[in-house]
């Protein structure tokens, strides 16, 4: 038996360091590395069960070619060279008839490794001249909003949050989605901190918090403005900080004056008393820290919400204080040599069109500039993309050639002409950064590739050869690409980090300025930039330059909001085919408030139909006061199951784009619910 280091590859902020027990070339056990300063030996249940995923009986082990109609899951085994020949033939044919732009890569972060998520694949599709994909399904509205205020998607070092005395967890279900933030907050709590959760429902994190504030969907900017109003009115702002580090305080002061407690309470559903207590708690506690989640930015107004909340620490002068500030994401600190890895210089001129991934359904159904070939990897769009009926209608097109590279026959694979077997990250060399903590980690293979599986890196390197691309960058080894990624003089935080140092230590912390210099780094924005309370950039983009509450725009003829955040045991749709994790989640349900249930004659445990003008799904009703009246919730992205009658919640969500960053609007969905027995 040997025990080796690994990294969790999942799209989770915690990017844990793992220890893997390997016996006879097989993974027996996965645990958290006790020495990693953030992981501290603790990992989630999902990843402790990872061996079941790696050795799952349904893992795709060799290339497959479709033999039945699309959607029938009828495949035959073929060789890699047959698969490559087929891809070359199809790509050449669509390039001849419709140009390379008719090829669309579709990927996300099923594996967060730099090489396997955004490395050789990017080089390949750039050189091919394929359509470009805007990867905006996750955090892009909020990242844009935070950046408008702070100048970069960078905030507090999470390790410092143990020193916070007040922790606001805002639209973030940390107990399930960022468990090490929960552990750090627990440590802060031991040292006297208070934890407040602001959310639309009484989720696991709300139950763990000291104070749960329930808010109406999409109204968080109004709450932030209400807090600003009271901070300013009651003289709880830090004028010196505001004068030195911000622009637009005078304009904000006048503007926030309009957001009276009564008005804000009417918009948000938060009582005037709670609003006052919250504002005073925030205005009188230091250091205070805000963890801004992704939940509240999956709305039409998601960018503006995050931009507004991001103004708060400036009002009370919390930047530069250890344990103060806020985090939306910290990916800016770990900016790598993206141009060197992805080689955008290989793109043809004029640049191929760029497609927002949230609009996949419409894009596949468009006839003017049709997509003729789709290449999916690191993602399961038939399940995770909004407006699922449109996506599936597009995927069913007989004239669309679809390749899917995955570990399993996901819902998306049902529509594939070719399914290619992917390695798990345990089988690859890769570099990992976190979008929350500040450690880079190297991953060396723990086991050899299973079956005939290939990593994304190897697949796209092979495909470059198949297509006859002769640029030397297609010969790069994994090690060379990691060295390239780390060579980026514009990012001083990478100083001293090399492939070798990562190999020796496993992880290395980004070289942020030491604590004594922290005040120099206030705010954590590119040098010289001030915190934009008033944003000229937003003004130029035609958006409100000051923090502003904007009403959600979904069709109000459907009376209930429908929010579909992740569950505890799956990672998006990953893990939703692992029996132990499915058993832990039991079944997908619709949480509905007793008042809404009564109004509709719905009884606990009954099947209900949830519908809007995009489609309908059926779920079992869970009547609970954990949700507010007017809002129904279904957690998790389950795979479709014909036998049990599950269909994805994304049947109901919209392809509408958020106010900033091209973001998704999953949680602004509106629906009606009827009891199936009343149909
Ligand atoms: N267990 C688990 N962990 C995960 C994931 C997973 O699928 N499962 N997914 C990973 C990924 S890709 C991401 S992006 C993150 C997402 O994780 P988080 O950042 O925590 O975001 P969500 O869980 O989507 O939403 C957080 C909370 O916001 C609530 N919310 C919805 N609308 C509003 C609103 O208008 N205002 C407020 N205040 N709250 C609102 C949601 O109901 C939910 O309770 O988690 C990562 N970690
Ligand atoms: N309704 C609703 N929809 C949502 C969300 C929501 O909260 N509600 N959340 C949204 C968010 S925040 C996100 S980030 C997206 C996530 O959407 P996706 O990124 O599509 O996430 P997964 O469903 O986990 O699918 C990842 C796939 O990649 C595969 N994979 C893993 N490793 C590798 C590899 O090395 N190579 C290849 N080729 N494949 C690999 C996995 O097996 C899995 O099938 O979903 C979005 N969709
Ligand atoms: S999913 Fe998140 S919490 Fe779980 S092991 Fe991976 S990084 Fe850690
Ligand atoms: Mo995400």
CSV table of N, CA, C and O in Angstrom, one decimal, residues 467-503:
chain,number,residue,atom,x,y,z
A,467,UNK,N,-5.5,16.4,-37.4
A,467,UNK,CA,-5.9,17.5,-38.3
A,467,UNK,C,-4.7,18.1,-39.0
A,467,UNK,O,-4.9,19.0,-39.8
A,468,UNK,N,-3.5,17.6,-38.8
A,468,UNK,CA,-2.3,18.1,-39.5
A,468,UNK,C,-1.8,19.4,-39.0
A,468,UNK,O,-1.1,20.1,-39.8
A,469,UNK,N,-2.0,19.8,-37.8
A,469,UNK,CA,-1.5,21.0,-37.3
A,469,UNK,C,0.0,20.8,-36.9
A,469,UNK,O,0.3,19.9,-36.2
A,470,UNK,N,0.8,21.7,-37.4
A,470,UNK,CA,2.3,21.5,-37.3
A,470,UNK,C,3.0,22.4,-36.3
A,470,UNK,O,4.2,22.4,-36.1
A,471,UNK,N,2.2,23.4,-35.7
A,471,UNK,CA,2.8,24.4,-34.8
A,471,UNK,C,3.5,23.6,-33.7
A,471,UNK,O,2.9,22.7,-33.1
A,472,UNK,N,4.7,24.1,-33.3
A,472,UNK,CA,5.4,23.4,-32.2
A,472,UNK,C,4.7,23.3,-30.9
A,472,UNK,O,4.9,22.3,-30.2
A,473,UNK,N,3.8,24.2,-30.7
A,473,UNK,CA,3.1,24.2,-29.3
A,473,UNK,C,2.3,22.9,-29.2
A,473,UNK,O,1.9,22.6,-28.0
A,474,UNK,N,1.9,22.3,-30.3
A,474,UNK,CA,1.2,21.0,-30.1
A,474,UNK,C,2.1,19.8,-29.7
A,474,UNK,O,1.6,18.7,-29.6
A,475,UNK,N,3.4,20.1,-29.6
A,475,UNK,CA,4.3,19.0,-29.1
A,475,UNK,C,4.6,19.2,-27.7
A,475,UNK,O,5.3,18.4,-27.1
A,476,UNK,N,4.1,20.3,-27.1
A,476,UNK,CA,4.5,20.6,-25.7
A,476,UNK,C,4.1,19.4,-24.8
A,476,UNK,O,3.0,18.8,-24.9
A,477,UNK,N,4.9,19.1,-23.8
A,477,UNK,CA,4.6,18.1,-22.8
A,477,UNK,C,3.8,18.8,-21.7
A,477,UNK,O,3.7,20.1,-21.6
A,478,UNK,N,3.2,18.0,-20.8
A,478,UNK,CA,2.4,18.6,-19.7
A,478,UNK,C,3.3,19.5,-18.8
A,478,UNK,O,3.0,20.6,-18.4
A,479,UNK,N,4.5,19.0,-18.5
A,479,UNK,CA,5.5,19.7,-17.7
A,479,UNK,C,5.8,21.0,-18.3
A,479,UNK,O,5.8,22.1,-17.7
A,480,UNK,N,6.0,21.0,-19.6
A,480,UNK,CA,6.4,22.3,-20.3
A,480,UNK,C,5.2,23.3,-20.2
A,480,UNK,O,5.4,24.5,-20.0
A,481,UNK,N,4.0,22.8,-20.4
A,481,UNK,CA,2.9,23.7,-20.3
A,481,UNK,C,2.7,24.3,-18.9
A,481,UNK,O,2.3,25.4,-18.7
A,482,UNK,N,3.0,23.5,-17.9
A,482,UNK,CA,2.9,24.0,-16.5
A,482,UNK,C,3.9,25.1,-16.3
A,482,UNK,O,3.6,26.1,-15.7
A,483,UNK,N,5.1,24.8,-16.8
A,483,UNK,CA,6.2,25.9,-16.7
A,483,UNK,C,5.7,27.1,-17.4
A,483,UNK,O,5.9,28.2,-16.8
A,484,UNK,N,5.1,27.0,-18.5
A,484,UNK,CA,4.6,28.2,-19.3
A,484,UNK,C,3.6,28.9,-18.4
A,484,UNK,O,3.6,30.1,-18.3
A,485,UNK,N,2.7,28.1,-17.9
A,485,UNK,CA,1.6,28.7,-17.1
A,485,UNK,C,2.1,29.6,-16.0
A,485,UNK,O,1.6,30.7,-15.6
A,486,UNK,N,3.3,29.2,-15.4
A,486,UNK,CA,3.8,29.8,-14.2
A,486,UNK,C,4.7,31.0,-14.5
A,486,UNK,O,5.1,31.8,-13.7
A,487,UNK,N,5.1,31.1,-15.8
A,487,UNK,CA,5.9,32.2,-16.3
A,487,UNK,C,5.1,33.4,-16.6
A,487,UNK,O,4.6,33.5,-17.8
A,488,UNK,N,4.9,34.3,-15.7
A,488,UNK,CA,4.0,35.5,-16.0
A,488,UNK,C,4.5,36.6,-15.1
A,488,UNK,O,4.0,36.8,-14.0
A,489,UNK,N,5.4,37.5,-15.7
A,489,UNK,CA,6.0,38.5,-14.9
A,489,UNK,C,4.9,39.5,-14.4
A,489,UNK,O,5.1,40.2,-13.3
A,490,UNK,N,3.8,39.7,-15.1
A,490,UNK,CA,2.8,40.7,-14.7
A,490,UNK,C,2.1,40.3,-13.4
A,490,UNK,O,1.4,41.1,-12.8
A,491,UNK,N,2.3,39.1,-13.0
A,491,UNK,CA,1.7,38.7,-11.7
A,491,UNK,C,2.7,38.4,-10.6
A,491,UNK,O,3.3,37.4,-10.6
A,492,UNK,N,3.0,39.4,-9.8
A,492,UNK,CA,4.0,39.3,-8.8
A,492,UNK,C,3.8,38.2,-7.8
A,492,UNK,O,4.7,37.7,-7.1
A,493,UNK,N,2.5,37.8,-7.6
A,493,UNK,CA,2.2,36.8,-6.6
A,493,UNK,C,2.7,35.4,-7.0
A,493,UNK,O,2.7,34.5,-6.2
A,494,UNK,N,3.1,35.3,-8.3
A,494,UNK,CA,3.6,34.0,-8.7
A,494,UNK,C,5.1,33.8,-8.5
A,494,UNK,O,5.7,32.8,-8.7
A,495,UNK,N,5.7,34.9,-8.0
A,495,UNK,CA,7.2,34.9,-7.8
A,495,UNK,C,7.7,33.7,-7.0
A,495,UNK,O,7.1,33.3,-6.0
A,496,UNK,N,8.7,33.1,-7.6
A,496,UNK,CA,9.3,32.0,-6.9
A,496,UNK,C,8.6,30.6,-7.0
A,496,UNK,O,9.1,29.6,-6.4
A,497,UNK,N,7.5,30.6,-7.7
A,497,UNK,CA,6.8,29.3,-7.8
A,497,UNK,C,7.1,28.7,-9.1
A,497,UNK,O,7.0,29.3,-10.2
A,498,UNK,N,7.6,27.4,-9.1
A,498,UNK,CA,8.0,26.7,-10.3
A,498,UNK,C,7.4,25.3,-10.2
A,498,UNK,O,7.0,24.8,-9.2
A,499,UNK,N,7.5,24.6,-11.4
A,499,UNK,CA,7.1,23.2,-11.4
A,499,UNK,C,7.9,22.4,-10.3
A,499,UNK,O,7.3,21.6,-9.6
A,500,UNK,N,9.2,22.7,-10.2
A,500,UNK,CA,10.0,22.0,-9.3
A,500,UNK,C,9.6,22.2,-7.8
A,500,UNK,O,9.4,21.3,-7.0
A,501,UNK,N,9.3,23.5,-7.5
A,501,UNK,CA,8.9,23.8,-6.1
A,501,UNK,C,7.6,23.2,-5.8
A,501,UNK,O,7.3,22.7,-4.7
A,502,UNK,N,6.7,23.2,-6.8
A,502,UNK,CA,5.4,22.6,-6.5
A,502,UNK,C,5.5,21.0,-6.4
A,502,UNK,O,4.9,20.4,-5.6
A,503,UNK,N,6.4,20.5,-7.2
A,503,UNK,CA,6.6,19.0,-7.1
A,503,UNK,C,7.2,18.6,-5.7
A,503,UNK,O,6.7,17.6,-5.1
